[in-house]
PDB file of C-alpha atoms in Angstrom:
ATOM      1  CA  UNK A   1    -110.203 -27.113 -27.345  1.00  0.00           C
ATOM      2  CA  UNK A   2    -111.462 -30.199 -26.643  1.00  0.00           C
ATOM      3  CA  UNK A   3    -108.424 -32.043 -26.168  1.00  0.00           C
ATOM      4  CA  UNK A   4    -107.871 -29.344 -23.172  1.00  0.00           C
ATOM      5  CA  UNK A   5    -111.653 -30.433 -22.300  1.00  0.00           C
ATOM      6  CA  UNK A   6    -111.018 -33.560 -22.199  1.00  0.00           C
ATOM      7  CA  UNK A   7    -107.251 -33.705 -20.181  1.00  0.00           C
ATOM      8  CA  UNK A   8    -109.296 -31.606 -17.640  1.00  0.00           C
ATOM      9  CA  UNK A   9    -111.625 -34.344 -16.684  1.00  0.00           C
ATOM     10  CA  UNK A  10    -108.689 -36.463 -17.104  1.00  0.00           C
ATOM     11  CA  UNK A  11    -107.096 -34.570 -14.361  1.00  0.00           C
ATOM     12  CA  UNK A  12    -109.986 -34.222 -12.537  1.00  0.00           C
ATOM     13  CA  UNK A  13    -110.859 -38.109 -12.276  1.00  0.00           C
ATOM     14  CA  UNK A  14    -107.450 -38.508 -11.008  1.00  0.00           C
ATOM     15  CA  UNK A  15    -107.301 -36.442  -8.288  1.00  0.00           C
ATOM     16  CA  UNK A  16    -111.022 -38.187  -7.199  1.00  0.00           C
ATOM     17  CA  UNK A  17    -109.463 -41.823  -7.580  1.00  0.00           C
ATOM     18  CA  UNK A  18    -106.277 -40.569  -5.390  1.00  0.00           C
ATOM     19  CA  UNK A  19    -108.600 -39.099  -2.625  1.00  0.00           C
ATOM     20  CA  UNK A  20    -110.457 -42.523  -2.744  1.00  0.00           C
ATOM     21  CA  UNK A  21    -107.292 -45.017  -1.834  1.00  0.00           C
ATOM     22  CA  UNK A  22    -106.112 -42.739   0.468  1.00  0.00           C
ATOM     23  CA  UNK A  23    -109.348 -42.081   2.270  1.00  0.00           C
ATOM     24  CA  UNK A  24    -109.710 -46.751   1.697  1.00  0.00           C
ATOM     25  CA  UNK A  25    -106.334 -46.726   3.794  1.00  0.00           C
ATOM     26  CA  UNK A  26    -104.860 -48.732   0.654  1.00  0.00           C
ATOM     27  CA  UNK A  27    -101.541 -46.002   0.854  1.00  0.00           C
ATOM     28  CA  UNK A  28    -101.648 -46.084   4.700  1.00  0.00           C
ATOM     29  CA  UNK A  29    -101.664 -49.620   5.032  1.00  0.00           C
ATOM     30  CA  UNK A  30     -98.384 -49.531   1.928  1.00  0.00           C
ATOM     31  CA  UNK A  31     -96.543 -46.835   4.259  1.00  0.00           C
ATOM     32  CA  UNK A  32     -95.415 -49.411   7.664  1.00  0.00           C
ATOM     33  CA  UNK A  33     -93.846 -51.706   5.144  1.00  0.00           C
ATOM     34  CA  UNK A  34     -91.664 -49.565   4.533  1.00  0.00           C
ATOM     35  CA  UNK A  35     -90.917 -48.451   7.571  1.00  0.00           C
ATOM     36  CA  UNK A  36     -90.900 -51.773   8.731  1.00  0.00           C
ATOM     37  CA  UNK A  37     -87.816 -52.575   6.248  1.00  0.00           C
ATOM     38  CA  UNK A  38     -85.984 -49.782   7.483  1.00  0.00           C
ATOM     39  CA  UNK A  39     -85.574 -47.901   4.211  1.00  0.00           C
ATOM     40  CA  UNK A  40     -85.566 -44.057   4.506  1.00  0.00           C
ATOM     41  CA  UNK A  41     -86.675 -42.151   1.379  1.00  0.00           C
ATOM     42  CA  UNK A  42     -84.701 -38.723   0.567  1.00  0.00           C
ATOM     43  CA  UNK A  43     -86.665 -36.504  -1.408  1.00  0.00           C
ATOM     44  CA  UNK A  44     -85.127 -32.645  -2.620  1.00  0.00           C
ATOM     45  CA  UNK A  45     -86.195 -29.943  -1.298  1.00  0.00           C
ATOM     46  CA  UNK A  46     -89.049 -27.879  -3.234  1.00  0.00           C
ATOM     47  CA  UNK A  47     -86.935 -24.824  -2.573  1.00  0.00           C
ATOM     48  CA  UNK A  48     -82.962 -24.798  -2.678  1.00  0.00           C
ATOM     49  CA  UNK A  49     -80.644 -23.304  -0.453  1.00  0.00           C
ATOM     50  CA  UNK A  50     -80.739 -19.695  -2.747  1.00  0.00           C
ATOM     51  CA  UNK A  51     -84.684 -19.501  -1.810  1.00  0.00           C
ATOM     52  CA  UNK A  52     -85.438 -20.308  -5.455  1.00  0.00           C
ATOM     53  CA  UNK A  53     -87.828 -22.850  -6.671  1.00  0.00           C
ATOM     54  CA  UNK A  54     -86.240 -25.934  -7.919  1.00  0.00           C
ATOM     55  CA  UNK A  55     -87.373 -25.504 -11.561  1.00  0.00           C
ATOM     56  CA  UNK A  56     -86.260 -22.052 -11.881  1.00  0.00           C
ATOM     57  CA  UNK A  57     -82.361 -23.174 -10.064  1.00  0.00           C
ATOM     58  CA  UNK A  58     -82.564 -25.816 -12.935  1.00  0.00           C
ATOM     59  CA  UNK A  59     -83.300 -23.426 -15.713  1.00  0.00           C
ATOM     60  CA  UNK A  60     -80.411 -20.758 -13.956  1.00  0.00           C
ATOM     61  CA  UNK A  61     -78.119 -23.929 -13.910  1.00  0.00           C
ATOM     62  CA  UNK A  62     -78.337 -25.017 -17.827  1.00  0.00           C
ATOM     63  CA  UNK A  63     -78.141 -21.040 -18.278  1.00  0.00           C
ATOM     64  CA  UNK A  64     -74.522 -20.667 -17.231  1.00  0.00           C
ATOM     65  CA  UNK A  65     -73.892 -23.922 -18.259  1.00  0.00           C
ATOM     66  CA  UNK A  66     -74.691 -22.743 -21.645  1.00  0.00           C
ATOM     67  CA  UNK A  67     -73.258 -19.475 -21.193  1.00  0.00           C
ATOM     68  CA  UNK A  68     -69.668 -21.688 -20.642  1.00  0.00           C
ATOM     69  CA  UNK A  69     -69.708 -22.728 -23.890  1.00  0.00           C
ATOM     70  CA  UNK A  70     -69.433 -19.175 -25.156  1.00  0.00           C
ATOM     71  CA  UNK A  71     -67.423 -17.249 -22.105  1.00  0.00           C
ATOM     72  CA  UNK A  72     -64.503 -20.057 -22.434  1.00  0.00           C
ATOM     73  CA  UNK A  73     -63.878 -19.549 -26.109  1.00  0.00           C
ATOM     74  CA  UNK A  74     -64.620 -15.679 -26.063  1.00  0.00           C
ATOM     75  CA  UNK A  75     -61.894 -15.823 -23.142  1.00  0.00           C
ATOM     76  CA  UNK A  76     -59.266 -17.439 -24.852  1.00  0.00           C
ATOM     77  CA  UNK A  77     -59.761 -15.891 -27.945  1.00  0.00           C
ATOM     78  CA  UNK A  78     -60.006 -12.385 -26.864  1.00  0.00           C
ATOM     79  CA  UNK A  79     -58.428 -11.928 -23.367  1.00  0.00           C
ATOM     80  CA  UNK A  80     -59.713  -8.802 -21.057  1.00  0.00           C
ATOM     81  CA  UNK A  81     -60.648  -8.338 -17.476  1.00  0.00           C
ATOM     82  CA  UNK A  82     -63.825  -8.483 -18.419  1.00  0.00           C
ATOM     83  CA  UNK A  83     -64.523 -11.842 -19.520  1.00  0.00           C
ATOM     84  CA  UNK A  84     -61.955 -12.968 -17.481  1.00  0.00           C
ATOM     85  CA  UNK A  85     -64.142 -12.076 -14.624  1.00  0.00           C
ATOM     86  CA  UNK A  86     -67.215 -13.434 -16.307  1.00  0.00           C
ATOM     87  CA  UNK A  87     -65.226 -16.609 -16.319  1.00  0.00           C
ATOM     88  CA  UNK A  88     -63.990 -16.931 -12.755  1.00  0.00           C
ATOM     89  CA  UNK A  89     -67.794 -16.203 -11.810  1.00  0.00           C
ATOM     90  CA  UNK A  90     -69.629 -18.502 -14.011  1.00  0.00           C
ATOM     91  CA  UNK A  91     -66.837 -21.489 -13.692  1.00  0.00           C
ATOM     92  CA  UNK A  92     -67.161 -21.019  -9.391  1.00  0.00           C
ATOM     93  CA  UNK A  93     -71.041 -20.661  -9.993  1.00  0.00           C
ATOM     94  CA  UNK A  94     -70.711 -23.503 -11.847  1.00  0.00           C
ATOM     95  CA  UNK A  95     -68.546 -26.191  -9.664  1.00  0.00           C
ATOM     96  CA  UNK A  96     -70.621 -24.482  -6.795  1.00  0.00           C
ATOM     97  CA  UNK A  97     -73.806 -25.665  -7.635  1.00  0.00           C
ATOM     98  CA  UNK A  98     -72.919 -29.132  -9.574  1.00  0.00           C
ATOM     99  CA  UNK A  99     -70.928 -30.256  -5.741  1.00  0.00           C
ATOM    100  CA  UNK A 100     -74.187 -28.661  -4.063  1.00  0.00           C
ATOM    101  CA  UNK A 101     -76.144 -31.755  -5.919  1.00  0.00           C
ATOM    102  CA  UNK A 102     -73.631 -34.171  -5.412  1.00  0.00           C
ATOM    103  CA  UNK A 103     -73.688 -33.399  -1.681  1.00  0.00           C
ATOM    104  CA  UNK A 104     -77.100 -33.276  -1.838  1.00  0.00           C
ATOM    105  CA  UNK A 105     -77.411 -36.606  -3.151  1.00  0.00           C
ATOM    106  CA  UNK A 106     -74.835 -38.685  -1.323  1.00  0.00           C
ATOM    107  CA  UNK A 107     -74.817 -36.727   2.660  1.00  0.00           C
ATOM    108  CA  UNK A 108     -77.506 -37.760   4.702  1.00  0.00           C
ATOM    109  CA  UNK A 109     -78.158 -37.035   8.726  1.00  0.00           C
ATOM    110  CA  UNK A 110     -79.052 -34.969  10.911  1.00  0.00           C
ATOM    111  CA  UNK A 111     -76.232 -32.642  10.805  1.00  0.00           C
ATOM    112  CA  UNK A 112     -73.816 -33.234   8.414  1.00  0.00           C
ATOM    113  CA  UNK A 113     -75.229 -31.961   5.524  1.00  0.00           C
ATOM    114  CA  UNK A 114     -75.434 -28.378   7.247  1.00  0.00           C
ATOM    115  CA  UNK A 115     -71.738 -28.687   7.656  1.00  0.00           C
ATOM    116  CA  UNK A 116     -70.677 -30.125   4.057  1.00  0.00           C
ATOM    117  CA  UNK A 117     -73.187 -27.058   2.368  1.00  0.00           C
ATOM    118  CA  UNK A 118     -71.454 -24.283   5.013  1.00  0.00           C
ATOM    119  CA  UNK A 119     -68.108 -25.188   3.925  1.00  0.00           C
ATOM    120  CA  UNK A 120     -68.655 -26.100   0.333  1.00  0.00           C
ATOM    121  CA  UNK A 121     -69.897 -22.261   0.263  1.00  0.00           C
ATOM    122  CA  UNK A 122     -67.049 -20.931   2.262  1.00  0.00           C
ATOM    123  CA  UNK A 123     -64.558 -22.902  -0.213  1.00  0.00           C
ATOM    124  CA  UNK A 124     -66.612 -21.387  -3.513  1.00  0.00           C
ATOM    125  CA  UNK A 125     -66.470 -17.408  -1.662  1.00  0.00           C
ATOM    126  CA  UNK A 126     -62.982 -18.411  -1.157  1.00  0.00           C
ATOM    127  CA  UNK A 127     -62.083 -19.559  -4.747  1.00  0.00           C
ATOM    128  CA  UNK A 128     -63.900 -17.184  -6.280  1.00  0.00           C
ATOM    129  CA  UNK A 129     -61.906 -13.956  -4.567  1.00  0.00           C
ATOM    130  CA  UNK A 130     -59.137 -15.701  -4.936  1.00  0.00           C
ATOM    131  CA  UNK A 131     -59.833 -15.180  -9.148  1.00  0.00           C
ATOM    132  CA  UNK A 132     -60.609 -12.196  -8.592  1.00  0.00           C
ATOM    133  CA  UNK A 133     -57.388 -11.304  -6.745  1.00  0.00           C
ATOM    134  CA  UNK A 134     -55.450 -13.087  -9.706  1.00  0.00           C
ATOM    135  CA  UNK A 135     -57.691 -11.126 -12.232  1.00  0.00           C
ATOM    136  CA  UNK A 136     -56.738  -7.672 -10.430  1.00  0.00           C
ATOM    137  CA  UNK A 137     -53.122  -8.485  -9.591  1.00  0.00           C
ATOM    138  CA  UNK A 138     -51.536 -10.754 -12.005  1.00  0.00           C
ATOM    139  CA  UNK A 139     -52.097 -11.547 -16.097  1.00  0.00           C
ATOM    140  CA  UNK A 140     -55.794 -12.510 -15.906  1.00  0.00           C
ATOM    141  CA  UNK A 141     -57.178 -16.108 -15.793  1.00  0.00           C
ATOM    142  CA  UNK A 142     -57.455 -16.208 -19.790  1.00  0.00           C
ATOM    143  CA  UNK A 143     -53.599 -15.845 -20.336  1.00  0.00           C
ATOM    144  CA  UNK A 144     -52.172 -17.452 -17.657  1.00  0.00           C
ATOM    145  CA  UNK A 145     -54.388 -20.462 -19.019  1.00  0.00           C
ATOM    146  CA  UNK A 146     -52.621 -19.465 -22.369  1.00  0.00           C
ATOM    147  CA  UNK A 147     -49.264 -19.311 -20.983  1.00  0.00           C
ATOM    148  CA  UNK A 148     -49.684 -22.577 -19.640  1.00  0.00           C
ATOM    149  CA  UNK A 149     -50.580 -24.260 -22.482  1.00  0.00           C
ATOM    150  CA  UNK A 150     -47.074 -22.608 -24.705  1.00  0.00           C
ATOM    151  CA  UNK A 151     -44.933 -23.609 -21.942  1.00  0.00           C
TER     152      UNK A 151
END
């Protein structure tokens, strides 16, 4: 209890001493050297493209990546529709959302970025019904993964 006492007044002096130097002009007189060097700074958005909140898209992400290391074995071992859908939807989900930070992190400008996230999710829908299809029409993803590894 009074370690939580004591963090709140912690807290509390901090916020006070950050309202000081920006109410002194100390961070507006840091900000025009920086824009007078030319950098631009990126920063993520607080909510991702899904509406969610950033922390809760990270916690979904190490989810299925998690879940991955139990769908591919469970696959291969025991082939079905089932988890060979669970695998076409949690490997798309997957690529989907680890090119959706790379894009993020390396496509800047005014309008590129819209374009590059548009067709990164048209190319996910599209690989993802294109499992499907190959779930409902052919062997399944799990064998014909196994049939190409006893050819």
């Amino acid at each position: 209890m009074a370690m939580s006492i004591m963090l709140r007044g912690c807290t509390k002096g901090l916020s006070r001493s950050s309202s000081v130097l920006a109410q002194s002009g100390f961070l507006a007189s840091k900000l025009p050297s920086i824009a007078a060097t030319g950098t631009t700074l990126h920063t993520s958005p607080q909510r991702n493209s899904a509406g969610m909140m950033s922390s809760t898209h990270w916690k979904t992400e190490r989810v299925v990546s998690i879940g991955l290391l139990g769908v591919i074995p469970a696959a291969l071992a025991f082939p079905n529709p089932a988890l060979d859908y669970a695998l076409a939807a949690s490997l798309v989900l997957h690529c989907h959302w680890g090119m959706e930070q790379v894009f993020t992190d390396y496509v800047h400008g005014p309008t590129l970025p819209k374009f590059v996230n548009k067709s990164l999710l048209i190319t996910s829908s599209l690989v993802f019904a294109s499992l499907c299809y190959f779930n409902f029409n052919d062997v399944g993803l799990a064998k014909a993964i196994a049939m190409l590894w006893a050819a």
